[in-house]
PDB file of C-alpha atoms in Angstrom:
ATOM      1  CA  UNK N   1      12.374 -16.670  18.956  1.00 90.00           C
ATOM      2  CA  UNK N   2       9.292 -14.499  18.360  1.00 95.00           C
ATOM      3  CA  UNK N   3       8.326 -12.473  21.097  1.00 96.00           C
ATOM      4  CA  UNK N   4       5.022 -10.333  21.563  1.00 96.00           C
ATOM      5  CA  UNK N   5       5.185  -7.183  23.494  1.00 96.00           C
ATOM      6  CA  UNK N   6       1.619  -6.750  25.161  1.00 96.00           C
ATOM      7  CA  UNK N   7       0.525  -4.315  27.646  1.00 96.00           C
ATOM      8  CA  UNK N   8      -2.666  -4.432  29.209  1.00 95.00           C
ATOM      9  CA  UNK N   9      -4.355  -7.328  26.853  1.00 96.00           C
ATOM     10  CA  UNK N  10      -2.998  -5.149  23.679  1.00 94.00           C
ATOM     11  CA  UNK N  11      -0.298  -6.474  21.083  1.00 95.00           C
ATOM     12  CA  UNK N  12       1.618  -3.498  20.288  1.00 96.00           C
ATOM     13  CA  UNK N  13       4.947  -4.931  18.611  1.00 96.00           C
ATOM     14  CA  UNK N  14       5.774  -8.399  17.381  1.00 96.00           C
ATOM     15  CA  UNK N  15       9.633  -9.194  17.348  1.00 97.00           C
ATOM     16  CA  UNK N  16      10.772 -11.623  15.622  1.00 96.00           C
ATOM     17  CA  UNK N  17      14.917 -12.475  16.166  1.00 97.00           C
ATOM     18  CA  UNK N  18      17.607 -13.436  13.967  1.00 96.00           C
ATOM     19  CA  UNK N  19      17.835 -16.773  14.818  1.00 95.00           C
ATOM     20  CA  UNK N  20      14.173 -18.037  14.498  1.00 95.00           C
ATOM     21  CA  UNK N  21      14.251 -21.038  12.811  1.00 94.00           C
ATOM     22  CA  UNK N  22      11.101 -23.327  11.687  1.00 93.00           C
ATOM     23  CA  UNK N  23      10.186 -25.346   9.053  1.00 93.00           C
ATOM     24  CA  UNK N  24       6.656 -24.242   7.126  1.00 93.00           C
ATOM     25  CA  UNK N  25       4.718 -20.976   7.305  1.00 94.00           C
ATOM     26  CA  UNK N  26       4.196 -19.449  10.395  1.00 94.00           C
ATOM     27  CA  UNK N  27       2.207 -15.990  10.137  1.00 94.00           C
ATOM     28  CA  UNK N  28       2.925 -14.363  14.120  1.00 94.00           C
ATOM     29  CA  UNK N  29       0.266 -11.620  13.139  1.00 94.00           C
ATOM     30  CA  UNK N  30      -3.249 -12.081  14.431  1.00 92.00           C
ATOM     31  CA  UNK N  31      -5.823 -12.526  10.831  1.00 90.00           C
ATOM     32  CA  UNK N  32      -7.359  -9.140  11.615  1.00 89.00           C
ATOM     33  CA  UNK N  33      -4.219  -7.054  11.402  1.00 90.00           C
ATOM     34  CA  UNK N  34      -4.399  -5.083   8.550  1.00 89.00           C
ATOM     35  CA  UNK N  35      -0.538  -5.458   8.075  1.00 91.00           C
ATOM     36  CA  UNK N  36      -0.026  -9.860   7.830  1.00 93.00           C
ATOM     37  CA  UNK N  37       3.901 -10.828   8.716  1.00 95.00           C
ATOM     38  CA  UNK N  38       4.847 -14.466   8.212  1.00 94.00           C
ATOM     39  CA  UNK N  39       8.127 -16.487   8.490  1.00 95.00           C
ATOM     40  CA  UNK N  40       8.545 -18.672   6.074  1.00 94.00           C
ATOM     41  CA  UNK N  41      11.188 -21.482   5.684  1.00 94.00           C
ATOM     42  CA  UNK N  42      10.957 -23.687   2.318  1.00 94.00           C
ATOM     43  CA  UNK N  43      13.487 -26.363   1.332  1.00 94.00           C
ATOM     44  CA  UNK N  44      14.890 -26.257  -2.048  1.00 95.00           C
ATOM     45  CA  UNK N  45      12.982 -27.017  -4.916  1.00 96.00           C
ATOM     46  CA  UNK N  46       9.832 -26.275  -3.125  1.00 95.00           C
ATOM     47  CA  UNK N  47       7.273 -24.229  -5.461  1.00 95.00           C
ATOM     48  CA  UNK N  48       4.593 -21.723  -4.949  1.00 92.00           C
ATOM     49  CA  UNK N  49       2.153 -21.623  -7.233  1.00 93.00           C
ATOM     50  CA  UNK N  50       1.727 -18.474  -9.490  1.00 94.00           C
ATOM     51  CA  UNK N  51      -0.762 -16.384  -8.513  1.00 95.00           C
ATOM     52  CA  UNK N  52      -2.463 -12.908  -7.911  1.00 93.00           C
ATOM     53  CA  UNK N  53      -3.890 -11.060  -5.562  1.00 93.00           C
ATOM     54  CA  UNK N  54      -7.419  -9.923  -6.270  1.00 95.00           C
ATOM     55  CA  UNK N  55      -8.732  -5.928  -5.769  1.00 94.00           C
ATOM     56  CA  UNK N  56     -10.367  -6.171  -2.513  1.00 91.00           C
ATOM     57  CA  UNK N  57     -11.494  -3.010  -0.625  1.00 91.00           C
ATOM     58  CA  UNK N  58     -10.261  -3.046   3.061  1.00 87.00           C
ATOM     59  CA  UNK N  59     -11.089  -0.404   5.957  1.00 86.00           C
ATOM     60  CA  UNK N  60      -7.536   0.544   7.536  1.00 86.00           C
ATOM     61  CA  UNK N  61      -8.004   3.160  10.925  1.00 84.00           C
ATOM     62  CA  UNK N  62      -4.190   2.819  12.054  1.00 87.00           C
ATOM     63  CA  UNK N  63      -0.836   1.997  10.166  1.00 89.00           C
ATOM     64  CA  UNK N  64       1.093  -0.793  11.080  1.00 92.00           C
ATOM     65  CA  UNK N  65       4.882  -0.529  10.710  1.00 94.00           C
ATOM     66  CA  UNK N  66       7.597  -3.582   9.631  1.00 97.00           C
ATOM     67  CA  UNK N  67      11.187  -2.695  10.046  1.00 98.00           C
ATOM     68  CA  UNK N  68      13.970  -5.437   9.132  1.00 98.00           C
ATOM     69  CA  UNK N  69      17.336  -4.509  10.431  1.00 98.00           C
ATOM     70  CA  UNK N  70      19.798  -5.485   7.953  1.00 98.00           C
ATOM     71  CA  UNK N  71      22.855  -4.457   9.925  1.00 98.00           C
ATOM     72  CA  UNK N  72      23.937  -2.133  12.977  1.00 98.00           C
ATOM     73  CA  UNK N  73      21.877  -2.026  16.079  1.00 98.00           C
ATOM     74  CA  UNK N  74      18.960   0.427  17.414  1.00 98.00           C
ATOM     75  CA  UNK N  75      16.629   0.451  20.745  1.00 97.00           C
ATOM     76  CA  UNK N  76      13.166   0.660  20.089  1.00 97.00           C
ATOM     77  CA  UNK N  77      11.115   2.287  23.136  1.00 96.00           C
ATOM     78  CA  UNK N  78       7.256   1.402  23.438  1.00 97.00           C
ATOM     79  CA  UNK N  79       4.977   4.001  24.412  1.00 96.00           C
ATOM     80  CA  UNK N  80       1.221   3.371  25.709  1.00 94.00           C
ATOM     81  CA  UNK N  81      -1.426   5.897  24.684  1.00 90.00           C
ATOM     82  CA  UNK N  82      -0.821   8.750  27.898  1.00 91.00           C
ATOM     83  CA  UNK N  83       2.815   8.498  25.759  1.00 93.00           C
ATOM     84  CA  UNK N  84       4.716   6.834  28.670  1.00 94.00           C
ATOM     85  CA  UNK N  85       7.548   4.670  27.710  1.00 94.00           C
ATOM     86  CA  UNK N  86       5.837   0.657  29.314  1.00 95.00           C
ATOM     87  CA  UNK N  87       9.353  -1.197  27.734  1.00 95.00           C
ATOM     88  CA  UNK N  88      12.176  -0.987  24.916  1.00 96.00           C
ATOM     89  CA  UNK N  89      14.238  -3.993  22.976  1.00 97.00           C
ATOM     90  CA  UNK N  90      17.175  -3.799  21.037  1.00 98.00           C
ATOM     91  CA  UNK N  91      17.197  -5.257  17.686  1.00 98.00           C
ATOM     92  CA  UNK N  92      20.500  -6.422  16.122  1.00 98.00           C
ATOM     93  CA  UNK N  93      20.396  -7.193  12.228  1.00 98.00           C
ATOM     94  CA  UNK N  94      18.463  -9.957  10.834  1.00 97.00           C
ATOM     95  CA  UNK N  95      15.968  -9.177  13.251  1.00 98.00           C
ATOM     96  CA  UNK N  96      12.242  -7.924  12.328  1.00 98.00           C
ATOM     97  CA  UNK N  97       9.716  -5.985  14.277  1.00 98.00           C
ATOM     98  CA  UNK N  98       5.825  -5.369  13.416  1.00 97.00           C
ATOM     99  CA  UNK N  99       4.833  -2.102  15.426  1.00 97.00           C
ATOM    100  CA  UNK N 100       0.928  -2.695  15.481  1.00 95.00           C
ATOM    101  CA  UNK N 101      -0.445   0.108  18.742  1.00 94.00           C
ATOM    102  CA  UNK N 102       0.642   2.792  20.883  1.00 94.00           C
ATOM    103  CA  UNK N 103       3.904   5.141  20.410  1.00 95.00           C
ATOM    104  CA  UNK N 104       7.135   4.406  19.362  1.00 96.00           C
ATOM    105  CA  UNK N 105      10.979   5.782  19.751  1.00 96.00           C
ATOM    106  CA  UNK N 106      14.319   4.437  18.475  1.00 96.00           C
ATOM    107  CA  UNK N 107      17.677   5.225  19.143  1.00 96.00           C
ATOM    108  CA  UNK N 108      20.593   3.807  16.669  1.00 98.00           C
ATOM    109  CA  UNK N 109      23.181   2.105  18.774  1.00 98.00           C
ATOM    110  CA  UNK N 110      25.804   1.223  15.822  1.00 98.00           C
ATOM    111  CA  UNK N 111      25.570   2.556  12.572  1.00 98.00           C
ATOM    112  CA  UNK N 112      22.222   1.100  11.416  1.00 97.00           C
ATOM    113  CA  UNK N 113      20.658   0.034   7.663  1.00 98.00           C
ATOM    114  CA  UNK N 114      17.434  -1.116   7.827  1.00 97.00           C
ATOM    115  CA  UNK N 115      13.810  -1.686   5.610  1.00 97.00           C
ATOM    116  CA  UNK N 116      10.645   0.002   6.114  1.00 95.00           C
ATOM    117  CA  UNK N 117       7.791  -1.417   4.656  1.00 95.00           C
ATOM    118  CA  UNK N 118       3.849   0.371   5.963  1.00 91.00           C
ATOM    119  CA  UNK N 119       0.345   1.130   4.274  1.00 86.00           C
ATOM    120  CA  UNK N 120       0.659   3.544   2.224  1.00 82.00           C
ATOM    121  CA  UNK N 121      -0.135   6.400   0.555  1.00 81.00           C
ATOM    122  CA  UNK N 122       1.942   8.011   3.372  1.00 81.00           C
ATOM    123  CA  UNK N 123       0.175  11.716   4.009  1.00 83.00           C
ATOM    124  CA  UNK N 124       3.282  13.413   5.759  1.00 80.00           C
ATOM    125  CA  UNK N 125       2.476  14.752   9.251  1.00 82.00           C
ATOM    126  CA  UNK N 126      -1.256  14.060   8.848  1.00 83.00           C
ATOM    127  CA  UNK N 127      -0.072  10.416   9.495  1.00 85.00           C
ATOM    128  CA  UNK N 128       1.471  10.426  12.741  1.00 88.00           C
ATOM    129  CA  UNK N 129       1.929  12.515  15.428  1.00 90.00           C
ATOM    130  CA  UNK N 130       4.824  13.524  17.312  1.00 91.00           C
ATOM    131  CA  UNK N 131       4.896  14.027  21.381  1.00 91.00           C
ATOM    132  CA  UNK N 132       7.533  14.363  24.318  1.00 91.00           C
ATOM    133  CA  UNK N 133       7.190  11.365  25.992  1.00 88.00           C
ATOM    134  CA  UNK N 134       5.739  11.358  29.610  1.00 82.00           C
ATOM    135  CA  UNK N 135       7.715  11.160  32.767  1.00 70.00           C
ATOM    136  CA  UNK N 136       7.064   7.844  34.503  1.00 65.00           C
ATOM    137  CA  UNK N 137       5.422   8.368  37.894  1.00 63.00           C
ATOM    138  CA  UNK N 138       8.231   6.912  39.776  1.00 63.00           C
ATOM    139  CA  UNK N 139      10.945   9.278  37.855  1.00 52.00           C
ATOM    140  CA  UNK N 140      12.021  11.931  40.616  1.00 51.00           C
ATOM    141  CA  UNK N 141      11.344  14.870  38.235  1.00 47.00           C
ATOM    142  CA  UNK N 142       7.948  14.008  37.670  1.00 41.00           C
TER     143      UNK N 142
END
């Protein structure tokens, strides 16, 4: 299953599970995305042919985030841009997330391994920004 977690008109994580299973290419990130994440399923003996990838400049204003779980268990929280937590999914290994707007939390459930691959250079904490979430208008201490 791939799921797309949109608020408002605005992709901000792409999940794809475990157990998503298609023949082919399938690339679940829209062209634009300065981050591309594709599934790909090829039977044996299938070839690709060599190849390169050129120098090309490219204009990058926000980095996107893959994580692959490869074991354990963690709850990612979404956060829109006033920093209030909208939703949260738990990923289980095998599964991938692309984090592509807004805020983001995680708490590890079970003792968790998993891959981080973003733009880079990385510039430390000129690169993100940490916050206290908000309180949700319906929460009694807000």
């Amino acid at each position: 299953m791939i799921e797309r977690i949109v608020l408002d008109d605005v992709l901000y994580a792409i999940v794809i599970r475990r157990d998503f299973r298609e023949p082919g290419v399938h690339f679940v990130t829209p062209g634009d995305f300065s981050q591309q994440l594709a599934y790909m399923s090829r039977p044996m003996g299938h070839q690709i042919p060599a190849h390169y990838h050129r120098d090309v400049k490219r204009d990058v204003h926000r980095t996107l985030e893959v994580l692959v779980i490869r074991s354990g268990r963690i709850r990612v929280d979404f956060y829109d841009d006033a920093r209030q937590r909208f939703g949260s999914r738990t990923l289980d290994a095998g599964d991938v997330i692309l984090l592509a707007q807004g805020g983001h939390g995680f708490e590890v459930l079970e003792d968790c391994e998993m891959y981080e691959i973003k733009q880079g250079p990385y510039l430390g904490d000129e690169d993100k920004v940490r916050f206290t979430p908000a309180l949700a208008p319906e929460d009694p201490e807000a």
